Amino acid sequence: MRTTAVLRNAARTPLIKFLGKRTVPESVDHTPRVHPASPSPTLPETFAAYRSKAQQHGPLNSPGRLSSLSYGAIGASSGASLGPVEPKPGEYFDRDELPARFHRLPWTEAEIEAIETGGASLFN
């Protein structure tokens, strides 16, 4: 029997049953409001006023900000000229810098075998 052809031709009935008629509210208030979690209690007057104070990985209106046309300025200074990169006290760049109890554990032969066989070696 060709069940796929039968299923393809069958009429689809939704599994969700809605009660009542679909209605759109008559009056919806679309006036802009400040979000309850907003740090400022007021809305900006204009988009330009918002943009002058906005931050996205740093200030958006800084004078040294690269424009979309100045791709050649990227990498103009060397990394060494930016100064040393040192972690703050209590911060680590790699797990191997932490105490020994936080180091990665070595893989056992059984784990390696289980990964290489996709778990099939666990059922022999």
mmCIF file with all atom_site columns, C-alpha atoms in Angstrom:
data_model
loop_
_atom_site.group_PDB
_atom_site.id
_atom_site.type_symbol
_atom_site.label_atom_id
_atom_site.label_alt_id
_atom_site.label_comp_id
_atom_site.label_asym_id
_atom_site.label_entity_id
_atom_site.label_seq_id
_atom_site.pdbx_PDB_ins_code
_atom_site.Cartn_x
_atom_site.Cartn_y
_atom_site.Cartn_z
_atom_site.occupancy
_atom_site.B_iso_or_equiv
_atom_site.pdbx_formal_charge
_atom_site.auth_seq_id
_atom_site.auth_comp_id
_atom_site.auth_asym_id
_atom_site.auth_atom_id
_atom_site.pdbx_PDB_model_num
ATOM 1   C CA . MET A 1 1   ? 0.000   0.000  0.000  1.00 0.00 ? 1   MET A CA 1
ATOM 2   C CA . ARG A 1 2   ? 1.221   3.495  -0.807 1.00 0.00 ? 2   ARG A CA 1
ATOM 3   C CA . THR A 1 3   ? 0.630   5.253  2.503  1.00 0.00 ? 3   THR A CA 1
ATOM 4   C CA . THR A 1 4   ? 2.715   8.311  1.637  1.00 0.00 ? 4   THR A CA 1
ATOM 5   C CA . ALA A 1 5   ? 0.474   9.150  -1.325 1.00 0.00 ? 5   ALA A CA 1
ATOM 6   C CA . VAL A 1 6   ? -2.588  8.663  0.861  1.00 0.00 ? 6   VAL A CA 1
ATOM 7   C CA . LEU A 1 7   ? -1.177  10.862 3.604  1.00 0.00 ? 7   LEU A CA 1
ATOM 8   C CA . ARG A 1 8   ? -0.106  13.526 1.110  1.00 0.00 ? 8   ARG A CA 1
ATOM 9   C CA . ASN A 1 9   ? -3.613  13.768 -0.307 1.00 0.00 ? 9   ASN A CA 1
ATOM 10  C CA . ALA A 1 10  ? -5.347  13.811 3.089  1.00 0.00 ? 10  ALA A CA 1
ATOM 11  C CA . ALA A 1 11  ? -6.745  17.121 4.286  1.00 0.00 ? 11  ALA A CA 1
ATOM 12  C CA . ARG A 1 12  ? -4.729  18.615 7.119  1.00 0.00 ? 12  ARG A CA 1
ATOM 13  C CA . THR A 1 13  ? -6.659  19.389 10.249 1.00 0.00 ? 13  THR A CA 1
ATOM 14  C CA . PRO A 1 14  ? -5.001  21.564 12.900 1.00 0.00 ? 14  PRO A CA 1
ATOM 15  C CA . LEU A 1 15  ? -4.468  20.012 16.310 1.00 0.00 ? 15  LEU A CA 1
ATOM 16  C CA . ILE A 1 16  ? -5.268  23.265 18.139 1.00 0.00 ? 16  ILE A CA 1
ATOM 17  C CA . LYS A 1 17  ? -8.905  24.162 18.677 1.00 0.00 ? 17  LYS A CA 1
ATOM 18  C CA . PHE A 1 18  ? -9.647  27.850 19.289 1.00 0.00 ? 18  PHE A CA 1
ATOM 19  C CA . LEU A 1 19  ? -12.773 28.878 21.149 1.00 0.00 ? 19  LEU A CA 1
ATOM 20  C CA . GLY A 1 20  ? -14.887 31.708 19.793 1.00 0.00 ? 20  GLY A CA 1
ATOM 21  C CA . LYS A 1 21  ? -14.487 34.045 16.864 1.00 0.00 ? 21  LYS A CA 1
ATOM 22  C CA . ARG A 1 22  ? -11.211 35.792 16.069 1.00 0.00 ? 22  ARG A CA 1
ATOM 23  C CA . THR A 1 23  ? -11.512 39.415 17.133 1.00 0.00 ? 23  THR A CA 1
ATOM 24  C CA . VAL A 1 24  ? -9.160  42.378 16.976 1.00 0.00 ? 24  VAL A CA 1
ATOM 25  C CA . PRO A 1 25  ? -9.244  44.838 19.899 1.00 0.00 ? 25  PRO A CA 1
ATOM 26  C CA . GLU A 1 26  ? -10.944 48.086 18.933 1.00 0.00 ? 26  GLU A CA 1
ATOM 27  C CA . SER A 1 27  ? -8.652  50.410 20.868 1.00 0.00 ? 27  SER A CA 1
ATOM 28  C CA . VAL A 1 28  ? -4.988  49.613 21.306 1.00 0.00 ? 28  VAL A CA 1
ATOM 29  C CA . ASP A 1 29  ? -2.661  52.177 22.881 1.00 0.00 ? 29  ASP A CA 1
ATOM 30  C CA . HIS A 1 30  ? 0.431   52.460 20.669 1.00 0.00 ? 30  HIS A CA 1
ATOM 31  C CA . THR A 1 31  ? 1.985   55.475 22.372 1.00 0.00 ? 31  THR A CA 1
ATOM 32  C CA . PRO A 1 32  ? 5.676   54.950 23.170 1.00 0.00 ? 32  PRO A CA 1
ATOM 33  C CA . ARG A 1 33  ? 6.446   54.266 26.825 1.00 0.00 ? 33  ARG A CA 1
ATOM 34  C CA . VAL A 1 34  ? 9.625   53.779 28.809 1.00 0.00 ? 34  VAL A CA 1
ATOM 35  C CA . HIS A 1 35  ? 10.444  50.156 29.534 1.00 0.00 ? 35  HIS A CA 1
ATOM 36  C CA . PRO A 1 36  ? 10.060  49.313 33.239 1.00 0.00 ? 36  PRO A CA 1
ATOM 37  C CA . ALA A 1 37  ? 13.688  48.129 33.415 1.00 0.00 ? 37  ALA A CA 1
ATOM 38  C CA . SER A 1 38  ? 15.063  51.196 31.613 1.00 0.00 ? 38  SER A CA 1
ATOM 39  C CA . PRO A 1 39  ? 17.864  53.042 33.435 1.00 0.00 ? 39  PRO A CA 1
ATOM 40  C CA . SER A 1 40  ? 16.361  56.428 32.520 1.00 0.00 ? 40  SER A CA 1
ATOM 41  C CA . PRO A 1 41  ? 12.773  57.369 33.365 1.00 0.00 ? 41  PRO A CA 1
ATOM 42  C CA . THR A 1 42  ? 12.218  59.366 30.152 1.00 0.00 ? 42  THR A CA 1
ATOM 43  C CA . LEU A 1 43  ? 12.181  58.661 26.433 1.00 0.00 ? 43  LEU A CA 1
ATOM 44  C CA . PRO A 1 44  ? 14.702  60.441 24.164 1.00 0.00 ? 44  PRO A CA 1
ATOM 45  C CA . GLU A 1 45  ? 13.290  63.393 22.218 1.00 0.00 ? 45  GLU A CA 1
ATOM 46  C CA . THR A 1 46  ? 14.759  62.269 18.886 1.00 0.00 ? 46  THR A CA 1
ATOM 47  C CA . PHE A 1 47  ? 16.652  59.338 17.453 1.00 0.00 ? 47  PHE A CA 1
ATOM 48  C CA . ALA A 1 48  ? 19.714  61.567 17.082 1.00 0.00 ? 48  ALA A CA 1
ATOM 49  C CA . ALA A 1 49  ? 19.594  62.337 20.816 1.00 0.00 ? 49  ALA A CA 1
ATOM 50  C CA . TYR A 1 50  ? 19.430  58.610 21.560 1.00 0.00 ? 50  TYR A CA 1
ATOM 51  C CA . ARG A 1 51  ? 22.256  57.840 19.143 1.00 0.00 ? 51  ARG A CA 1
ATOM 52  C CA . SER A 1 52  ? 24.531  60.454 20.732 1.00 0.00 ? 52  SER A CA 1
ATOM 53  C CA . LYS A 1 53  ? 24.377  58.595 24.071 1.00 0.00 ? 53  LYS A CA 1
ATOM 54  C CA . ALA A 1 54  ? 24.086  54.988 22.811 1.00 0.00 ? 54  ALA A CA 1
ATOM 55  C CA . GLN A 1 55  ? 26.797  52.399 23.384 1.00 0.00 ? 55  GLN A CA 1
ATOM 56  C CA . GLN A 1 56  ? 27.545  49.263 21.429 1.00 0.00 ? 56  GLN A CA 1
ATOM 57  C CA . HIS A 1 57  ? 30.952  47.827 22.278 1.00 0.00 ? 57  HIS A CA 1
ATOM 58  C CA . GLY A 1 58  ? 31.945  51.402 23.161 1.00 0.00 ? 58  GLY A CA 1
ATOM 59  C CA . PRO A 1 59  ? 30.539  54.844 22.366 1.00 0.00 ? 59  PRO A CA 1
ATOM 60  C CA . LEU A 1 60  ? 28.932  55.130 18.938 1.00 0.00 ? 60  LEU A CA 1
ATOM 61  C CA . ASN A 1 61  ? 29.727  58.813 18.525 1.00 0.00 ? 61  ASN A CA 1
ATOM 62  C CA . SER A 1 62  ? 33.435  58.815 19.386 1.00 0.00 ? 62  SER A CA 1
ATOM 63  C CA . PRO A 1 63  ? 35.604  60.868 16.989 1.00 0.00 ? 63  PRO A CA 1
ATOM 64  C CA . GLY A 1 64  ? 37.957  57.965 16.288 1.00 0.00 ? 64  GLY A CA 1
ATOM 65  C CA . ARG A 1 65  ? 35.133  55.628 15.281 1.00 0.00 ? 65  ARG A CA 1
ATOM 66  C CA . LEU A 1 66  ? 35.677  53.971 11.922 1.00 0.00 ? 66  LEU A CA 1
ATOM 67  C CA . SER A 1 67  ? 33.167  54.826 9.243  1.00 0.00 ? 67  SER A CA 1
ATOM 68  C CA . SER A 1 68  ? 31.905  52.192 6.854  1.00 0.00 ? 68  SER A CA 1
ATOM 69  C CA . LEU A 1 69  ? 34.185  53.590 4.120  1.00 0.00 ? 69  LEU A CA 1
ATOM 70  C CA . SER A 1 70  ? 37.484  53.531 6.036  1.00 0.00 ? 70  SER A CA 1
ATOM 71  C CA . TYR A 1 71  ? 38.338  49.850 6.092  1.00 0.00 ? 71  TYR A CA 1
ATOM 72  C CA . GLY A 1 72  ? 42.025  50.633 5.552  1.00 0.00 ? 72  GLY A CA 1
ATOM 73  C CA . ALA A 1 73  ? 42.321  52.052 9.076  1.00 0.00 ? 73  ALA A CA 1
ATOM 74  C CA . ILE A 1 74  ? 41.753  48.641 10.647 1.00 0.00 ? 74  ILE A CA 1
ATOM 75  C CA . GLY A 1 75  ? 45.034  47.265 11.919 1.00 0.00 ? 75  GLY A CA 1
ATOM 76  C CA . ALA A 1 76  ? 46.908  50.531 11.346 1.00 0.00 ? 76  ALA A CA 1
ATOM 77  C CA . SER A 1 77  ? 48.706  50.151 14.682 1.00 0.00 ? 77  SER A CA 1
ATOM 78  C CA . SER A 1 78  ? 50.502  47.050 15.869 1.00 0.00 ? 78  SER A CA 1
ATOM 79  C CA . GLY A 1 79  ? 49.303  44.975 18.790 1.00 0.00 ? 79  GLY A CA 1
ATOM 80  C CA . ALA A 1 80  ? 52.493  45.703 20.700 1.00 0.00 ? 80  ALA A CA 1
ATOM 81  C CA . SER A 1 81  ? 51.769  49.426 20.558 1.00 0.00 ? 81  SER A CA 1
ATOM 82  C CA . LEU A 1 82  ? 48.466  48.839 22.367 1.00 0.00 ? 82  LEU A CA 1
ATOM 83  C CA . GLY A 1 83  ? 50.335  47.705 25.481 1.00 0.00 ? 83  GLY A CA 1
ATOM 84  C CA . PRO A 1 84  ? 50.617  44.441 27.391 1.00 0.00 ? 84  PRO A CA 1
ATOM 85  C CA . VAL A 1 85  ? 47.638  42.172 27.881 1.00 0.00 ? 85  VAL A CA 1
ATOM 86  C CA . GLU A 1 86  ? 47.578  40.933 31.439 1.00 0.00 ? 86  GLU A CA 1
ATOM 87  C CA . PRO A 1 87  ? 44.660  39.358 33.290 1.00 0.00 ? 87  PRO A CA 1
ATOM 88  C CA . LYS A 1 88  ? 43.315  41.167 36.312 1.00 0.00 ? 88  LYS A CA 1
ATOM 89  C CA . PRO A 1 89  ? 44.001  39.619 39.732 1.00 0.00 ? 89  PRO A CA 1
ATOM 90  C CA . GLY A 1 90  ? 41.761  36.578 40.130 1.00 0.00 ? 90  GLY A CA 1
ATOM 91  C CA . GLU A 1 91  ? 41.179  36.229 36.355 1.00 0.00 ? 91  GLU A CA 1
ATOM 92  C CA . TYR A 1 92  ? 42.793  33.591 34.155 1.00 0.00 ? 92  TYR A CA 1
ATOM 93  C CA . PHE A 1 93  ? 43.064  33.266 30.384 1.00 0.00 ? 93  PHE A CA 1
ATOM 94  C CA . ASP A 1 94  ? 43.366  29.472 30.326 1.00 0.00 ? 94  ASP A CA 1
ATOM 95  C CA . ARG A 1 95  ? 42.165  26.611 32.470 1.00 0.00 ? 95  ARG A CA 1
ATOM 96  C CA . ASP A 1 96  ? 45.750  25.358 32.819 1.00 0.00 ? 96  ASP A CA 1
ATOM 97  C CA . GLU A 1 97  ? 46.626  28.488 34.839 1.00 0.00 ? 97  GLU A CA 1
ATOM 98  C CA . LEU A 1 98  ? 44.096  27.506 37.512 1.00 0.00 ? 98  LEU A CA 1
ATOM 99  C CA . PRO A 1 99  ? 44.892  25.200 40.447 1.00 0.00 ? 99  PRO A CA 1
ATOM 100 C CA . ALA A 1 100 ? 45.377  21.525 39.545 1.00 0.00 ? 100 ALA A CA 1
ATOM 101 C CA . ARG A 1 101 ? 41.887  20.496 40.687 1.00 0.00 ? 101 ARG A CA 1
ATOM 102 C CA . PHE A 1 102 ? 40.409  22.560 37.811 1.00 0.00 ? 102 PHE A CA 1
ATOM 103 C CA . HIS A 1 103 ? 42.669  21.137 35.057 1.00 0.00 ? 103 HIS A CA 1
ATOM 104 C CA . ARG A 1 104 ? 41.242  18.983 32.283 1.00 0.00 ? 104 ARG A CA 1
ATOM 105 C CA . LEU A 1 105 ? 41.229  15.289 33.053 1.00 0.00 ? 105 LEU A CA 1
ATOM 106 C CA . PRO A 1 106 ? 43.074  12.997 30.624 1.00 0.00 ? 106 PRO A CA 1
ATOM 107 C CA . TRP A 1 107 ? 40.981  10.677 28.446 1.00 0.00 ? 107 TRP A CA 1
ATOM 108 C CA . THR A 1 108 ? 40.974  6.980  29.372 1.00 0.00 ? 108 THR A CA 1
ATOM 109 C CA . GLU A 1 109 ? 41.412  4.286  26.721 1.00 0.00 ? 109 GLU A CA 1
ATOM 110 C CA . ALA A 1 110 ? 37.810  3.162  27.271 1.00 0.00 ? 110 ALA A CA 1
ATOM 111 C CA . GLU A 1 111 ? 36.497  6.674  26.636 1.00 0.00 ? 111 GLU A CA 1
ATOM 112 C CA . ILE A 1 112 ? 38.603  7.042  23.489 1.00 0.00 ? 112 ILE A CA 1
ATOM 113 C CA . GLU A 1 113 ? 37.364  3.686  22.197 1.00 0.00 ? 113 GLU A CA 1
ATOM 114 C CA . ALA A 1 114 ? 33.736  4.593  22.952 1.00 0.00 ? 114 ALA A CA 1
ATOM 115 C CA . ILE A 1 115 ? 34.057  7.881  21.054 1.00 0.00 ? 115 ILE A CA 1
ATOM 116 C CA . GLU A 1 116 ? 35.788  6.324  18.057 1.00 0.00 ? 116 GLU A CA 1
ATOM 117 C CA . THR A 1 117 ? 33.179  3.564  17.717 1.00 0.00 ? 117 THR A CA 1
ATOM 118 C CA . GLY A 1 118 ? 30.229  5.872  18.366 1.00 0.00 ? 118 GLY A CA 1
ATOM 119 C CA . GLY A 1 119 ? 29.415  4.054  21.582 1.00 0.00 ? 119 GLY A CA 1
ATOM 120 C CA . ALA A 1 120 ? 29.192  0.611  19.976 1.00 0.00 ? 120 ALA A CA 1
ATOM 121 C CA . SER A 1 121 ? 32.151  -0.707 21.999 1.00 0.00 ? 121 SER A CA 1
ATOM 122 C CA . LEU A 1 122 ? 30.182  -0.192 25.216 1.00 0.00 ? 122 LEU A CA 1
ATOM 123 C CA . PHE A 1 123 ? 27.718  -2.934 24.238 1.00 0.00 ? 123 PHE A CA 1
ATOM 124 C CA . ASN A 1 124 ? 30.145  -5.768 23.345 1.00 0.00 ? 124 ASN A CA 1
#
